[in-house]
Amino acid sequence: MTSSLSHVNYVVVSAPYPLNVHVALALTLAGLALAACSTAETADIDQVSPTLETLWTAGQPVGIAFSTIRKGAVDADRFYAIRERVGDGRALVAYDRRDGAEAWRQTVVGPCTVVPAGDVVYCPGDYLYALDARTGRVLWRHGTGRAEDSFQLVDADADAARVYGGVAGAADGTGRVVAVDARTGELVWERTFEGPGWKGIRMAAATLAPDGDDLFVSFSGEYAPPAIYSAAAVAALDPATGTERWRVVDGGPETDREGSALAFSGDLVLYTDSGGQEVVAVSRRARAVAWRAPYTPGSFSINAAPVVAGGRVYYTDTLGGVFAVDAATGRRAWAVERPGGFFTQLACGGLLYADDQRGALFDLGTGRHLGPLLADDEAIPGQAASADGVLYLSASSGVHAFACTG
């Protein structure tokens, strides 16, 4: 079901995480707030922010910059972030990368994982929305025809003019992926996922491989909802037809395994498994798990993909663990532990940015903690993205661009 819209005031977006994750997230946020007010910062921890050149600061301070969507996005010209304020709603805002000038804003209800592709920005929610990247105008929206469905993730192939969206059926627990025409929003194909003994599906990612040959889908198959036991799965689809080429399932009826957003390193497809408390690497050639790398027992992740940079894989967890492992083997290069916990991570220059109460910076090579990015305890970080040696950050204090050094 597709409709072309000339003027839309609101883009309604559904929350992409199950209730148990929202509860855990709320508890973790409370812990982070307490950590920020406690004496957990001991004498061996640098209290001074590292010297990162501030390129610009824009936007007005807001009461809340937090969203369950912690990943911002950039294209050649703009940085996209969710800005929100108590009593004032939530908006997707596009900022000029050169000076932080606001290009446009579109009111949204709920989180929105932004995916820019050329002159279009895609935003999944109750519909899959396509917005003009220059103006924010809604070009089209694609729906499934079922009110209980929601789009939770999206990727786009500009060359093939296709957009891929992961759909969760709230009523029946089904999980599926659709491909729609990038020009019109019309359905091209649809693929539904099932497994032996599975009673429901939780979608985590639908991401094109860097070479464009496969569309990888990450999801969890539930054996006894709500999420008592589950297996994590990575499936490779033909991007043109949706035909499933192969699938790797990790876990079974007596395990707790979770899929997540995906990252790639050569032959490997990587995801964080919060149930198994490890990063998992799947080999495309072998069609099997290549290695596993553990993180702090008892922690979880918010659908965050690990980061690949310089032949290593970097990941963090919600109990303050920060890890680097060899991308080929999974062998640990270094690990550090910090007070509080982290939600996402990204690399910029020689730095690893980890999203906590103030935004922590680490040296990629050694793991040395360089200090908080935000010196003000009240400046809570929100969405972040990096490109061309610049770190873009939306925080409660405003929107910032920093030149990465390290």
Coordinates of C-alpha atoms in Angstrom, one line a residue:
M1 CA 0.0 0.0 0.0
T2 CA 1.6 3.3 -1.1
S3 CA 0.5 6.9 -1.0
S4 CA 2.2 9.9 -2.4
L5 CA 2.0 12.9 -0.1
S6 CA 2.7 16.5 -0.9
H7 CA 2.4 17.8 2.7
V8 CA 2.7 15.8 5.9
N9 CA 3.0 17.4 9.3
Y10 CA 3.8 14.3 11.3
V11 CA 5.7 11.1 10.6
V12 CA 4.5 8.5 13.1
V13 CA 7.1 6.0 14.1
S14 CA 6.8 3.0 16.3
A15 CA 9.3 1.9 19.0
P16 CA 11.6 -0.8 17.6
Y17 CA 12.4 -2.7 20.7
P18 CA 10.4 -5.2 22.8
L19 CA 9.2 -4.2 26.2
N20 CA 11.8 -6.1 28.1
V21 CA 14.6 -4.1 26.4
H22 CA 12.8 -0.8 27.2
V23 CA 12.6 -1.8 30.9
A24 CA 16.3 -2.8 31.0
L25 CA 17.1 0.4 29.2
A26 CA 15.3 2.5 31.8
L27 CA 17.1 0.7 34.6
T28 CA 20.5 1.3 32.9
L29 CA 19.7 4.9 32.4
A30 CA 18.9 5.3 36.0
G31 CA 22.2 3.6 36.8
L32 CA 24.1 6.0 34.6
A33 CA 22.4 9.0 36.2
L34 CA 23.4 7.7 39.6
A35 CA 27.0 7.0 38.4
A36 CA 27.3 10.5 37.2
C37 CA 26.3 11.9 40.6
S38 CA 28.4 9.4 42.6
T39 CA 32.1 9.2 43.5
A40 CA 32.7 6.4 41.0
E41 CA 35.2 8.7 39.2
T42 CA 38.3 7.9 41.2
A43 CA 41.7 9.7 41.2
D44 CA 43.1 7.5 38.4
I45 CA 40.4 8.8 35.9
D46 CA 41.1 11.9 34.0
Q47 CA 38.6 14.6 34.8
V48 CA 39.5 16.9 31.9
S49 CA 38.0 16.6 28.5
P50 CA 40.5 15.8 25.7
T51 CA 41.4 18.6 23.4
L52 CA 39.1 18.1 20.4
E53 CA 38.7 21.0 18.2
T54 CA 35.1 22.1 18.1
L55 CA 34.2 23.0 14.5
W56 CA 30.7 24.3 15.4
T57 CA 27.9 24.2 17.9
A58 CA 24.3 24.7 16.8
G59 CA 20.7 24.2 18.0
Q60 CA 19.1 25.2 21.2
P61 CA 19.5 23.2 24.5
V62 CA 16.7 20.7 25.1
G63 CA 15.5 19.0 28.2
I64 CA 16.0 15.5 26.8
A65 CA 18.1 14.5 23.9
F66 CA 17.9 10.8 24.7
S67 CA 16.3 8.3 22.3
T68 CA 16.3 4.5 22.1
I69 CA 17.8 5.2 18.7
R70 CA 21.3 6.1 19.5
K71 CA 22.7 6.2 16.0
G72 CA 22.7 9.4 14.0
A73 CA 23.4 9.6 10.2
V74 CA 25.3 11.7 7.7
D75 CA 25.3 12.1 4.0
A76 CA 27.5 14.3 1.9
D77 CA 25.9 17.5 3.1
R78 CA 23.9 16.9 6.3
F79 CA 23.9 15.4 9.7
Y80 CA 20.6 13.9 10.8
A81 CA 19.5 13.6 14.5
I82 CA 16.4 13.2 16.6
R83 CA 15.8 16.3 18.8
E84 CA 13.3 16.1 21.6
R85 CA 12.1 18.2 24.5
V86 CA 9.7 17.4 27.3
G87 CA 6.3 18.8 26.4
D88 CA 7.5 19.8 22.9
G89 CA 7.6 16.5 21.1
R90 CA 10.3 15.0 18.9
A91 CA 11.6 16.0 15.5
L92 CA 14.0 14.7 12.9
V93 CA 16.3 17.6 12.2
A94 CA 18.8 18.0 9.3
Y95 CA 21.9 20.1 9.9
D96 CA 24.3 21.5 7.4
R97 CA 27.7 19.7 7.9
R98 CA 29.6 22.8 7.2
D99 CA 28.3 25.2 9.9
G100 CA 25.5 23.4 11.7
A101 CA 22.8 25.5 10.2
E102 CA 19.4 23.8 10.4
A103 CA 18.3 22.8 6.9
W104 CA 14.8 21.4 7.9
R105 CA 12.9 19.5 10.6
Q106 CA 10.1 17.0 10.4
T107 CA 8.0 16.2 13.5
V108 CA 8.0 12.5 14.4
V109 CA 6.3 10.4 17.0
G110 CA 8.7 7.7 18.3
P111 CA 12.3 6.8 17.3
C112 CA 13.4 6.9 13.7
T113 CA 16.6 5.2 12.4
V114 CA 17.6 7.5 9.6
V115 CA 19.1 6.0 6.4
P116 CA 20.3 8.6 3.8
A117 CA 20.6 7.5 0.2
G118 CA 21.4 10.1 -2.4
D119 CA 18.8 12.8 -2.4
V120 CA 16.4 10.8 -0.2
V121 CA 16.2 10.0 3.5
Y122 CA 14.4 6.9 4.6
C123 CA 12.7 6.6 8.0
P124 CA 11.0 3.4 9.2
G125 CA 7.9 3.5 11.5
D126 CA 4.2 2.6 11.1
Y127 CA 5.0 3.2 7.4
L128 CA 8.3 3.3 5.6
Y129 CA 8.8 6.9 4.7
A130 CA 10.9 8.5 2.0
L131 CA 11.7 12.2 2.6
D132 CA 13.5 14.7 0.3
A133 CA 16.9 15.1 1.8
R134 CA 17.1 18.7 0.9
T135 CA 13.7 19.8 2.3
G136 CA 12.4 17.1 4.5
R137 CA 9.2 16.8 2.4
V138 CA 7.6 13.4 2.5
L139 CA 7.8 11.9 -1.1
W140 CA 6.0 8.7 -0.4
R141 CA 5.1 6.2 2.3
H142 CA 4.8 2.4 2.0
G143 CA 2.5 0.4 4.3
T144 CA 1.7 -3.3 4.6
G145 CA -2.1 -2.8 4.9
R146 CA -2.1 -4.1 8.5
A147 CA -2.4 -1.6 11.2
E148 CA -0.5 -3.7 13.7
D149 CA 2.6 -3.9 11.6
S150 CA 5.6 -1.6 12.0
F151 CA 8.8 -1.1 10.1
Q152 CA 11.8 -1.4 12.4
L153 CA 14.9 -1.1 10.2
V154 CA 15.8 -0.1 6.7
D155 CA 18.6 -0.1 4.1
A156 CA 18.7 1.2 0.6
D157 CA 20.5 0.4 -2.7
A158 CA 20.8 3.6 -4.7
D159 CA 22.2 1.7 -7.8
A160 CA 19.3 -0.8 -7.9
A161 CA 16.7 1.7 -6.8
R162 CA 15.4 -0.6 -4.1
V163 CA 14.7 0.1 -0.4
Y164 CA 14.6 -2.8 2.1
G165 CA 12.6 -2.7 5.2
G166 CA 12.2 -5.1 8.1
V167 CA 8.6 -5.6 9.3
A168 CA 7.4 -6.8 12.7
G169 CA 3.9 -8.0 13.1
A170 CA 2.8 -7.1 16.6
A171 CA -0.3 -9.3 16.5
D172 CA 1.0 -12.6 15.2
G173 CA 4.7 -12.3 16.0
T174 CA 5.8 -12.7 12.4
G175 CA 9.0 -11.2 11.0
R176 CA 9.6 -10.4 7.3
V177 CA 11.5 -8.2 5.0
V178 CA 10.2 -6.2 2.0
A179 CA 11.8 -4.6 -0.9
V180 CA 10.1 -1.5 -2.4
D181 CA 10.8 0.6 -5.4
A182 CA 12.8 3.6 -4.3
R183 CA 11.1 5.9 -6.9
T184 CA 7.5 5.0 -6.2
G185 CA 7.3 3.1 -2.9
E186 CA 5.6 0.2 -4.6
L187 CA 6.2 -3.4 -3.3
V188 CA 8.8 -5.4 -5.3
W189 CA 9.0 -8.5 -3.1
E190 CA 8.3 -9.8 0.4
R191 CA 10.0 -12.6 2.4
T192 CA 8.7 -14.1 5.6
F193 CA 10.9 -16.0 8.1
E194 CA 10.0 -19.2 10.0
G195 CA 11.9 -21.9 11.9
P196 CA 11.3 -25.2 13.5
G197 CA 9.5 -24.7 16.8
W198 CA 9.6 -21.0 16.5
K199 CA 6.5 -19.2 17.9
G200 CA 7.6 -15.7 17.0
I201 CA 10.3 -13.6 15.3
R202 CA 12.1 -10.5 16.5
M203 CA 13.7 -8.5 13.6
A204 CA 17.1 -6.9 14.2
A205 CA 18.6 -5.8 10.9
A206 CA 18.2 -5.9 7.1
T207 CA 21.6 -4.7 5.7
L208 CA 23.2 -4.9 2.3
A209 CA 26.7 -6.4 2.2
P210 CA 29.3 -3.8 1.2
D211 CA 29.7 -5.7 -2.2
G212 CA 26.0 -5.5 -2.8
D213 CA 25.8 -9.3 -3.5
D214 CA 23.7 -10.3 -0.5
L215 CA 21.1 -8.7 1.7
F216 CA 21.7 -9.9 5.2
V217 CA 18.9 -10.2 7.7
S218 CA 19.5 -10.6 11.4
F219 CA 16.7 -11.8 13.6
S220 CA 15.8 -13.9 16.6
G221 CA 13.5 -16.9 16.6
E222 CA 11.4 -17.3 19.8
Y223 CA 10.6 -20.7 21.1
A224 CA 8.4 -19.6 24.0
P225 CA 7.3 -16.0 23.9
P226 CA 7.7 -13.6 25.5
A227 CA 11.4 -14.2 24.8
I228 CA 12.1 -17.0 27.3
Y229 CA 14.2 -19.0 24.9
S230 CA 15.4 -17.9 21.5
A231 CA 17.9 -18.5 18.7
A232 CA 19.8 -15.9 16.7
A233 CA 19.8 -16.2 13.0
V234 CA 21.6 -14.5 10.1
A235 CA 20.1 -15.1 6.6
A236 CA 21.5 -14.1 3.2
L237 CA 18.9 -13.1 0.6
D238 CA 19.1 -12.3 -3.1
P239 CA 18.6 -8.5 -3.1
A240 CA 16.7 -8.6 -6.4
T241 CA 14.2 -11.4 -5.6
G242 CA 14.3 -11.9 -1.8
T243 CA 15.1 -15.6 -2.3
E244 CA 16.9 -17.0 0.8
R245 CA 20.3 -18.3 -0.2
W246 CA 21.5 -19.6 3.2
R247 CA 21.0 -19.2 6.9
V248 CA 23.1 -19.7 10.0
V249 CA 21.1 -20.3 13.2
D250 CA 22.9 -20.0 16.6
G251 CA 21.1 -21.5 19.6
G252 CA 18.1 -23.7 20.1
P253 CA 15.0 -24.4 22.3
E254 CA 17.0 -24.0 25.6
T255 CA 19.2 -21.0 24.8
D256 CA 18.8 -17.2 25.0
R257 CA 20.3 -15.8 21.8
E258 CA 19.7 -12.4 20.2
G259 CA 20.4 -10.8 16.8
S260 CA 21.4 -7.2 16.4
A261 CA 22.4 -4.6 13.8
L262 CA 25.2 -5.9 11.5
A263 CA 28.7 -4.9 10.7
F264 CA 31.1 -6.4 8.0
S265 CA 34.8 -7.2 7.9
G266 CA 35.9 -9.0 4.7
D267 CA 34.3 -12.4 4.6
L268 CA 32.7 -11.9 8.1
V269 CA 29.2 -10.7 9.1
L270 CA 29.3 -9.5 12.7
Y271 CA 26.6 -8.9 15.3
T272 CA 26.3 -8.5 19.1
D273 CA 24.4 -11.2 20.9
S274 CA 23.1 -9.8 24.2
G275 CA 21.5 -13.1 25.2
G276 CA 24.8 -15.0 24.7
Q277 CA 26.8 -11.9 25.9
E278 CA 29.2 -12.0 23.1
V279 CA 30.0 -10.7 19.6
V280 CA 29.5 -13.4 16.9
A281 CA 31.3 -13.5 13.5
V282 CA 29.6 -15.5 10.7
S283 CA 31.7 -16.5 7.7
R284 CA 30.0 -16.0 4.3
R285 CA 32.2 -18.6 2.6
A286 CA 31.9 -21.3 5.3
R287 CA 28.3 -20.3 6.2
A288 CA 29.1 -21.0 9.8
V289 CA 30.1 -19.2 13.0
A290 CA 33.8 -18.3 12.6
W291 CA 34.5 -16.9 16.1
R292 CA 33.0 -15.5 19.3
A293 CA 34.2 -12.8 21.6
P294 CA 32.7 -12.4 25.0
Y295 CA 31.8 -9.2 26.8
T296 CA 30.9 -8.5 30.4
P297 CA 28.7 -11.1 32.0
G298 CA 25.3 -9.8 32.8
S299 CA 25.3 -6.9 30.4
F300 CA 23.2 -6.4 27.3
S301 CA 23.2 -4.3 24.1
I302 CA 20.6 -2.1 22.4
N303 CA 20.7 -3.6 19.0
A304 CA 24.1 -1.9 18.4
A305 CA 26.4 -3.3 15.8
P306 CA 30.1 -3.6 16.6
V307 CA 32.6 -1.2 14.9
V308 CA 35.2 -2.4 12.4
A309 CA 38.3 -0.3 12.0
G310 CA 42.0 -1.0 11.1
G311 CA 41.6 -4.8 11.2
R312 CA 40.0 -4.8 14.6
V313 CA 36.4 -5.1 15.9
Y314 CA 35.4 -2.8 18.8
Y315 CA 32.4 -3.1 21.0
T316 CA 31.1 -1.9 24.3
D317 CA 28.4 -3.1 26.8
T318 CA 26.0 -1.7 29.4
L319 CA 28.2 -2.5 32.3
G320 CA 31.1 -0.3 31.2
G321 CA 33.2 -2.8 29.2
V322 CA 35.1 -1.6 26.2
F323 CA 36.8 -4.2 24.0
A324 CA 39.0 -4.6 20.9
V325 CA 39.5 -7.9 19.2
D326 CA 41.3 -9.0 16.0
A327 CA 38.8 -9.0 13.2
A328 CA 40.1 -12.2 11.6
T329 CA 40.3 -14.4 14.7
G330 CA 38.3 -12.7 17.5
R331 CA 41.4 -12.8 19.7
R332 CA 41.3 -9.9 22.2
A333 CA 43.7 -7.0 21.7
W334 CA 42.7 -5.0 24.8
A335 CA 39.8 -4.5 27.2
V336 CA 39.0 -1.8 29.7
E337 CA 36.3 -1.3 32.2
R338 CA 34.7 2.1 33.1
P339 CA 32.0 3.2 35.6
G340 CA 28.5 3.2 34.2
G341 CA 27.7 1.7 30.8
F342 CA 27.6 2.3 27.1
F343 CA 24.9 2.0 24.4
T344 CA 26.6 2.4 21.1
Q345 CA 30.1 3.1 19.7
L346 CA 31.7 4.5 16.6
A347 CA 35.2 5.1 15.3
C348 CA 36.5 8.6 14.2
G349 CA 40.1 9.1 13.2
G350 CA 42.2 7.3 15.8
L351 CA 39.5 7.5 18.4
L352 CA 36.7 5.3 19.7
Y353 CA 33.6 7.2 20.9
A354 CA 31.4 5.3 23.4
D355 CA 28.0 6.6 24.2
D356 CA 27.5 7.0 28.0
Q357 CA 26.4 9.8 30.3
R358 CA 29.0 12.2 28.9
G359 CA 30.4 10.5 25.8
A360 CA 33.7 8.7 26.5
L361 CA 36.7 8.7 24.2
F362 CA 39.3 6.0 23.9
D363 CA 42.5 5.5 21.9
L364 CA 41.8 2.9 19.2
G365 CA 45.2 1.4 19.4
T366 CA 45.7 1.0 23.1
G367 CA 42.2 1.4 24.7
R368 CA 43.6 4.3 26.9
H369 CA 40.7 6.4 28.2
L370 CA 41.2 10.0 27.0
G371 CA 38.4 11.5 29.0
P372 CA 34.7 12.5 28.5
L373 CA 33.8 14.3 25.3
L374 CA 31.3 16.6 27.1
A375 CA 32.7 18.3 30.2
D376 CA 29.3 19.5 31.4
D377 CA 27.5 16.8 33.5
E378 CA 24.2 18.1 32.2
A379 CA 25.1 17.7 28.6
I380 CA 23.6 14.2 27.9
P381 CA 24.6 12.8 24.6
G382 CA 22.0 11.5 22.0
Q383 CA 22.6 10.5 18.4
A384 CA 26.2 10.5 17.0
A385 CA 27.7 9.8 13.6
S386 CA 31.2 10.3 12.1
A387 CA 32.5 11.0 8.6
D388 CA 35.7 12.4 7.1
G389 CA 37.4 12.7 10.4
V390 CA 34.5 14.7 12.1
L391 CA 32.4 13.5 14.9
Y392 CA 28.8 14.8 14.9
L393 CA 26.9 14.7 18.2
S394 CA 23.4 15.7 19.2
A395 CA 23.3 16.4 22.9
S396 CA 20.9 18.1 25.4
S397 CA 23.3 21.1 25.2
G398 CA 23.0 21.4 21.5
V399 CA 24.4 19.9 18.3
H400 CA 28.2 19.7 18.0
A401 CA 30.8 18.9 15.4
F402 CA 34.3 17.9 16.6
A403 CA 37.5 17.3 14.6
C404 CA 38.7 13.9 15.6
T405 CA 42.3 13.5 16.7
G406 CA 44.2 10.6 18.2

